[in-house]
PDB file of C-alpha atoms in Angstrom:
ATOM      1  CA  PHE A 285     103.145 107.383  63.666  1.00 60.00           C
ATOM      2  CA  LEU A 286     101.616 106.454  60.336  1.00 67.00           C
ATOM      3  CA  LEU A 287     100.493 103.160  61.872  1.00 74.00           C
ATOM      4  CA  ALA A 288      98.206 105.142  64.198  1.00 73.00           C
ATOM      5  CA  LYS A 289      95.777 105.283  61.254  1.00 77.00           C
ATOM      6  CA  ASP A 290      96.047 101.586  60.396  1.00 82.00           C
ATOM      7  CA  LYS A 291      92.732  99.784  59.844  1.00 85.00           C
ATOM      8  CA  ASN A 292      93.713  96.962  62.204  1.00 87.00           C
ATOM      9  CA  PRO A 293      92.694  97.865  65.800  1.00 87.00           C
ATOM     10  CA  LEU A 294      95.486  95.714  67.256  1.00 88.00           C
ATOM     11  CA  VAL A 295      98.078  97.745  65.361  1.00 88.00           C
ATOM     12  CA  ARG A 296      96.531 101.017  66.575  1.00 89.00           C
ATOM     13  CA  THR A 297      96.449  99.683  70.161  1.00 89.00           C
ATOM     14  CA  LEU A 298     100.145  98.788  70.012  1.00 88.00           C
ATOM     15  CA  VAL A 299     100.955 102.196  68.546  1.00 89.00           C
ATOM     16  CA  ALA A 300      98.995 103.951  71.305  1.00 90.00           C
ATOM     17  CA  GLU A 301     100.859 101.942  73.942  1.00 90.00           C
ATOM     18  CA  ALA A 302     104.276 102.490  72.334  1.00 90.00           C
ATOM     19  CA  MET A 303     103.754 106.250  72.157  1.00 91.00           C
ATOM     20  CA  GLY A 304     104.174 106.354  75.932  1.00 90.00           C
ATOM     21  CA  SER A 305     107.882 105.667  75.368  1.00 89.00           C
ATOM     22  CA  TYR A 306     108.484 108.826  73.317  1.00 89.00           C
ATOM     23  CA  ASN A 307     108.559 111.837  75.590  1.00 90.00           C
ATOM     24  CA  ASN A 308     108.416 114.807  73.237  1.00 91.00           C
ATOM     25  CA  GLU A 309     105.941 117.490  72.257  1.00 93.00           C
ATOM     26  CA  GLU A 310     105.120 115.945  68.868  1.00 92.00           C
ATOM     27  CA  THR A 311     104.106 112.657  70.519  1.00 92.00           C
ATOM     28  CA  ARG A 312     102.095 114.503  73.156  1.00 94.00           C
ATOM     29  CA  ILE A 313     100.131 116.381  70.483  1.00 94.00           C
ATOM     30  CA  LYS A 314      99.540 113.186  68.483  1.00 92.00           C
ATOM     31  CA  LEU A 315      98.314 111.399  71.633  1.00 94.00           C
ATOM     32  CA  LEU A 316      95.873 114.213  72.370  1.00 95.00           C
ATOM     33  CA  HIS A 317      94.577 113.945  68.798  1.00 92.00           C
ATOM     34  CA  PHE A 318      94.427 110.143  69.094  1.00 90.00           C
ATOM     35  CA  ILE A 319      92.397 110.431  72.314  1.00 94.00           C
ATOM     36  CA  GLU A 320      89.999 112.893  70.717  1.00 94.00           C
ATOM     37  CA  THR A 321      89.423 111.067  67.426  1.00 93.00           C
ATOM     38  CA  GLU A 322      89.794 107.320  68.126  1.00 92.00           C
ATOM     39  CA  LYS A 323      86.453 105.508  68.311  1.00 92.00           C
ATOM     40  CA  ASP A 324      87.731 102.211  69.773  1.00 93.00           C
ATOM     41  CA  GLU A 325      87.620 102.516  73.574  1.00 93.00           C
ATOM     42  CA  LEU A 326      90.515 100.129  74.248  1.00 92.00           C
ATOM     43  CA  ILE A 327      92.764 102.049  71.876  1.00 93.00           C
ATOM     44  CA  ARG A 328      91.741 105.342  73.499  1.00 94.00           C
ATOM     45  CA  ALA A 329      92.496 103.801  76.896  1.00 94.00           C
ATOM     46  CA  PHE A 330      96.065 102.971  75.880  1.00 93.00           C
ATOM     47  CA  ALA A 331      96.515 106.450  74.396  1.00 95.00           C
ATOM     48  CA  ILE A 332      95.316 107.960  77.685  1.00 96.00           C
ATOM     49  CA  SER A 333      97.747 105.949  79.812  1.00 94.00           C
ATOM     50  CA  SER A 334     100.552 106.748  77.350  1.00 94.00           C
ATOM     51  CA  LEU A 335      99.815 110.447  77.722  1.00 95.00           C
ATOM     52  CA  GLY A 336     100.231 110.062  81.475  1.00 93.00           C
ATOM     53  CA  GLN A 337     103.592 108.410  80.963  1.00 91.00           C
ATOM     54  CA  ILE A 338     105.052 111.353  79.051  1.00 93.00           C
ATOM     55  CA  THR A 339     103.458 114.487  80.458  1.00 90.00           C
ATOM     56  CA  GLU A 340     103.856 116.766  83.425  1.00 86.00           C
ATOM     57  CA  LYS A 341     101.745 119.551  81.897  1.00 90.00           C
ATOM     58  CA  LYS A 342      98.924 120.897  84.018  1.00 89.00           C
ATOM     59  CA  ASP A 343      96.352 120.767  81.189  1.00 94.00           C
ATOM     60  CA  ASP A 344      97.170 117.121  80.444  1.00 93.00           C
ATOM     61  CA  ILE A 345      96.954 116.166  84.114  1.00 91.00           C
ATOM     62  CA  SER A 346      93.581 117.937  84.268  1.00 92.00           C
ATOM     63  CA  LEU A 347      92.434 115.962  81.215  1.00 94.00           C
ATOM     64  CA  LEU A 348      93.482 112.688  82.878  1.00 93.00           C
ATOM     65  CA  LEU A 349      91.674 113.730  86.047  1.00 91.00           C
ATOM     66  CA  ASP A 350      88.538 114.491  84.004  1.00 93.00           C
ATOM     67  CA  PHE A 351      88.654 110.963  82.575  1.00 93.00           C
ATOM     68  CA  VAL A 352      89.003 109.557  86.095  1.00 91.00           C
ATOM     69  CA  HIS A 353      85.974 111.478  87.350  1.00 91.00           C
ATOM     70  CA  GLN A 354      83.703 111.526  84.309  1.00 93.00           C
ATOM     71  CA  GLU A 355      84.426 108.433  82.233  1.00 88.00           C
ATOM     72  CA  ASN A 356      81.875 105.609  82.425  1.00 90.00           C
ATOM     73  CA  HIS A 357      83.924 103.028  80.523  1.00 89.00           C
ATOM     74  CA  LEU A 358      85.928 101.204  83.213  1.00 89.00           C
ATOM     75  CA  ILE A 359      88.909 100.330  81.003  1.00 89.00           C
ATOM     76  CA  ILE A 360      89.349 103.981  80.035  1.00 92.00           C
ATOM     77  CA  LYS A 361      88.926 105.038  83.665  1.00 90.00           C
ATOM     78  CA  ALA A 362      91.546 102.478  84.799  1.00 89.00           C
ATOM     79  CA  HIS A 363      94.037 103.640  82.169  1.00 91.00           C
ATOM     80  CA  ALA A 364      93.385 107.263  83.142  1.00 92.00           C
ATOM     81  CA  VAL A 365      94.096 106.431  86.798  1.00 89.00           C
ATOM     82  CA  TYR A 366      97.321 104.709  85.772  1.00 88.00           C
ATOM     83  CA  GLY A 367      98.356 107.645  83.553  1.00 90.00           C
ATOM     84  CA  LEU A 368      97.496 110.128  86.279  1.00 89.00           C
ATOM     85  CA  ALA A 369      99.470 108.177  88.885  1.00 85.00           C
ATOM     86  CA  VAL A 370     102.546 107.949  86.667  1.00 85.00           C
ATOM     87  CA  SER A 371     102.357 111.605  85.670  1.00 87.00           C
ATOM     88  CA  VAL A 372     101.882 112.954  89.187  1.00 83.00           C
ATOM     89  CA  CYS A 373     104.561 110.692  90.699  1.00 80.00           C
ATOM     90  CA  THR A 374     107.006 111.720  87.969  1.00 81.00           C
ATOM     91  CA  LEU A 375     106.223 115.387  88.537  1.00 82.00           C
ATOM     92  CA  CYS A 376     106.601 115.068  92.308  1.00 79.00           C
ATOM     93  CA  THR A 377     109.859 113.148  91.958  1.00 77.00           C
ATOM     94  CA  THR A 378     111.240 115.794  89.587  1.00 80.00           C
ATOM     95  CA  ILE A 379     110.319 118.625  91.941  1.00 80.00           C
ATOM     96  CA  LEU A 380     111.759 116.829  94.968  1.00 76.00           C
ATOM     97  CA  SER A 381     114.936 115.907  93.069  1.00 76.00           C
ATOM     98  CA  ASN A 382     115.458 119.553  92.191  1.00 77.00           C
ATOM     99  CA  LEU A 383     114.915 120.512  95.814  1.00 77.00           C
ATOM    100  CA  GLN A 384     117.552 117.981  96.877  1.00 73.00           C
ATOM    101  CA  GLN A 385     120.074 119.937  94.806  1.00 76.00           C
ATOM    102  CA  ASN A 386     119.470 123.036  96.941  1.00 72.00           C
ATOM    103  CA  ASN A 387     122.430 124.296  98.982  1.00 77.00           C
ATOM    104  CA  LYS A 388     120.367 124.676 102.130  1.00 79.00           C
ATOM    105  CA  ASN A 389     120.508 121.566 104.304  1.00 77.00           C
ATOM    106  CA  ASP A 390     116.991 122.045 105.673  1.00 77.00           C
ATOM    107  CA  ILE A 391     115.500 122.031 102.153  1.00 77.00           C
ATOM    108  CA  LYS A 392     117.593 118.976 101.194  1.00 74.00           C
ATOM    109  CA  TYR A 393     116.401 117.221 104.340  1.00 75.00           C
ATOM    110  CA  ILE A 394     112.731 117.983 103.687  1.00 76.00           C
ATOM    111  CA  ALA A 395     112.976 116.920 100.020  1.00 73.00           C
ATOM    112  CA  THR A 396     114.683 113.658 100.992  1.00 74.00           C
ATOM    113  CA  LYS A 397     112.120 113.004 103.722  1.00 74.00           C
ATOM    114  CA  VAL A 398     109.190 113.595 101.349  1.00 74.00           C
ATOM    115  CA  LEU A 399     110.794 111.343  98.713  1.00 71.00           C
ATOM    116  CA  GLY A 400     111.017 108.675 101.410  1.00 71.00           C
ATOM    117  CA  GLU A 401     107.313 109.140 102.126  1.00 72.00           C
ATOM    118  CA  LEU A 402     106.558 108.794  98.420  1.00 67.00           C
ATOM    119  CA  LEU A 403     108.516 105.535  98.379  1.00 65.00           C
ATOM    120  CA  SER A 404     106.669 104.266 101.441  1.00 66.00           C
ATOM    121  CA  VAL A 405     103.399 104.439  99.494  1.00 58.00           C
ATOM    122  CA  TYR A 406     104.811 101.792  97.164  1.00 52.00           C
ATOM    123  CA  GLU A 407     106.325  99.722  99.969  1.00 56.00           C
ATOM    124  CA  ASN A 408     102.915  98.983 101.482  1.00 52.00           C
ATOM    125  CA  ASN A 409     101.557  95.815  99.833  1.00 41.00           C
ATOM    126  CA  ASN A 410      98.116  96.523 101.260  1.00 43.00           C
ATOM    127  CA  ASN A 411      97.938  99.854  99.457  1.00 54.00           C
ATOM    128  CA  ILE A 412      94.782  99.789  97.337  1.00 52.00           C
ATOM    129  CA  VAL A 413      96.311 101.841  94.518  1.00 52.00           C
ATOM    130  CA  LEU A 414      99.242  99.456  94.220  1.00 52.00           C
ATOM    131  CA  ASN A 415      96.941  96.434  94.222  1.00 56.00           C
ATOM    132  CA  HIS A 416      94.745  97.912  91.497  1.00 52.00           C
ATOM    133  CA  LEU A 417      97.797  98.942  89.501  1.00 51.00           C
ATOM    134  CA  SER A 418      99.125  95.381  89.807  1.00 54.00           C
ATOM    135  CA  ALA A 419      95.823  94.004  88.563  1.00 55.00           C
ATOM    136  CA  LEU A 420      95.817  96.437  85.642  1.00 52.00           C
ATOM    137  CA  LEU A 421      99.357  95.444  84.694  1.00 52.00           C
ATOM    138  CA  GLY A 422      98.638  91.744  85.239  1.00 53.00           C
ATOM    139  CA  LYS A 423     101.636  91.301  87.545  1.00 52.00           C
ATOM    140  CA  GLU A 424     102.110  90.246  91.141  1.00 54.00           C
ATOM    141  CA  THR A 425     101.957  93.097  93.656  1.00 49.00           C
ATOM    142  CA  ASP A 426     105.412  92.315  95.041  1.00 54.00           C
ATOM    143  CA  GLN A 427     106.996  92.507  91.586  1.00 55.00           C
ATOM    144  CA  VAL A 428     105.253  95.783  90.685  1.00 50.00           C
ATOM    145  CA  ASN A 429     106.249  97.140  94.098  1.00 51.00           C
ATOM    146  CA  LYS A 430     109.918  96.230  93.568  1.00 54.00           C
ATOM    147  CA  ASN A 431     109.929  97.586  90.010  1.00 56.00           C
ATOM    148  CA  LEU A 432     108.428 100.935  91.071  1.00 52.00           C
ATOM    149  CA  ILE A 433     110.848 101.325  93.953  1.00 49.00           C
ATOM    150  CA  LYS A 434     113.812 100.318  91.778  1.00 51.00           C
ATOM    151  CA  SER A 435     112.847 102.822  89.082  1.00 51.00           C
ATOM    152  CA  ILE A 436     112.644 105.637  91.632  1.00 44.00           C
ATOM    153  CA  LEU A 437     115.875 104.602  93.375  1.00 44.00           C
ATOM    154  CA  THR A 438     117.669 104.448  90.027  1.00 48.00           C
ATOM    155  CA  ASP A 439     116.980 108.156  89.596  1.00 44.00           C
ATOM    156  CA  PHE A 440     118.903 108.845  92.794  1.00 41.00           C
ATOM    157  CA  ASP A 441     121.779 106.362  92.370  1.00 42.00           C
ATOM    158  CA  VAL A 442     120.738 104.437  95.468  1.00 39.00           C
ATOM    159  CA  ASP A 443     121.676 100.776  96.035  1.00 42.00           C
ATOM    160  CA  GLN A 444     118.801  98.747  94.575  1.00 39.00           C
ATOM    161  CA  ASN A 445     119.320  95.320  96.122  1.00 43.00           C
ATOM    162  CA  LEU A 446     115.673  94.575  96.912  1.00 40.00           C
ATOM    163  CA  ASP A 447     115.646  90.872  96.000  1.00 43.00           C
TER     164      ASP A 447
END
């Protein structure tokens, strides 16, 4: 993480983006510091979305939500929305996955049904969140849709033949 202090903004941007791949408390703390101290808005934006990729903590989700509601810079707001979406979907998937492990069939059924509903959000190509997410990522909606569904299905060892 020494490169997070590099003078070159491109290097700091790449570091902020890469930090979203390291899900541990040290990275989380460094991202929070990065968000607080970085002056370059694009770099802060990538740090914000990276935080969303690695956290399920209530305080961090509240911080992302604050950026969504209060931030005037549109790039930061867009990255906060992305981070919030990833964080909340990950949290919901984790909770529902744990519920699927329950011995009671009615709880398993409900958890599986709700997971199906969560997937259906991503299956709808007209969904405004998916379209904005696709634009943010610079990819076609269909490809983002397939990638999101595949990543969720992978967690549950479900056949992923979507092509």
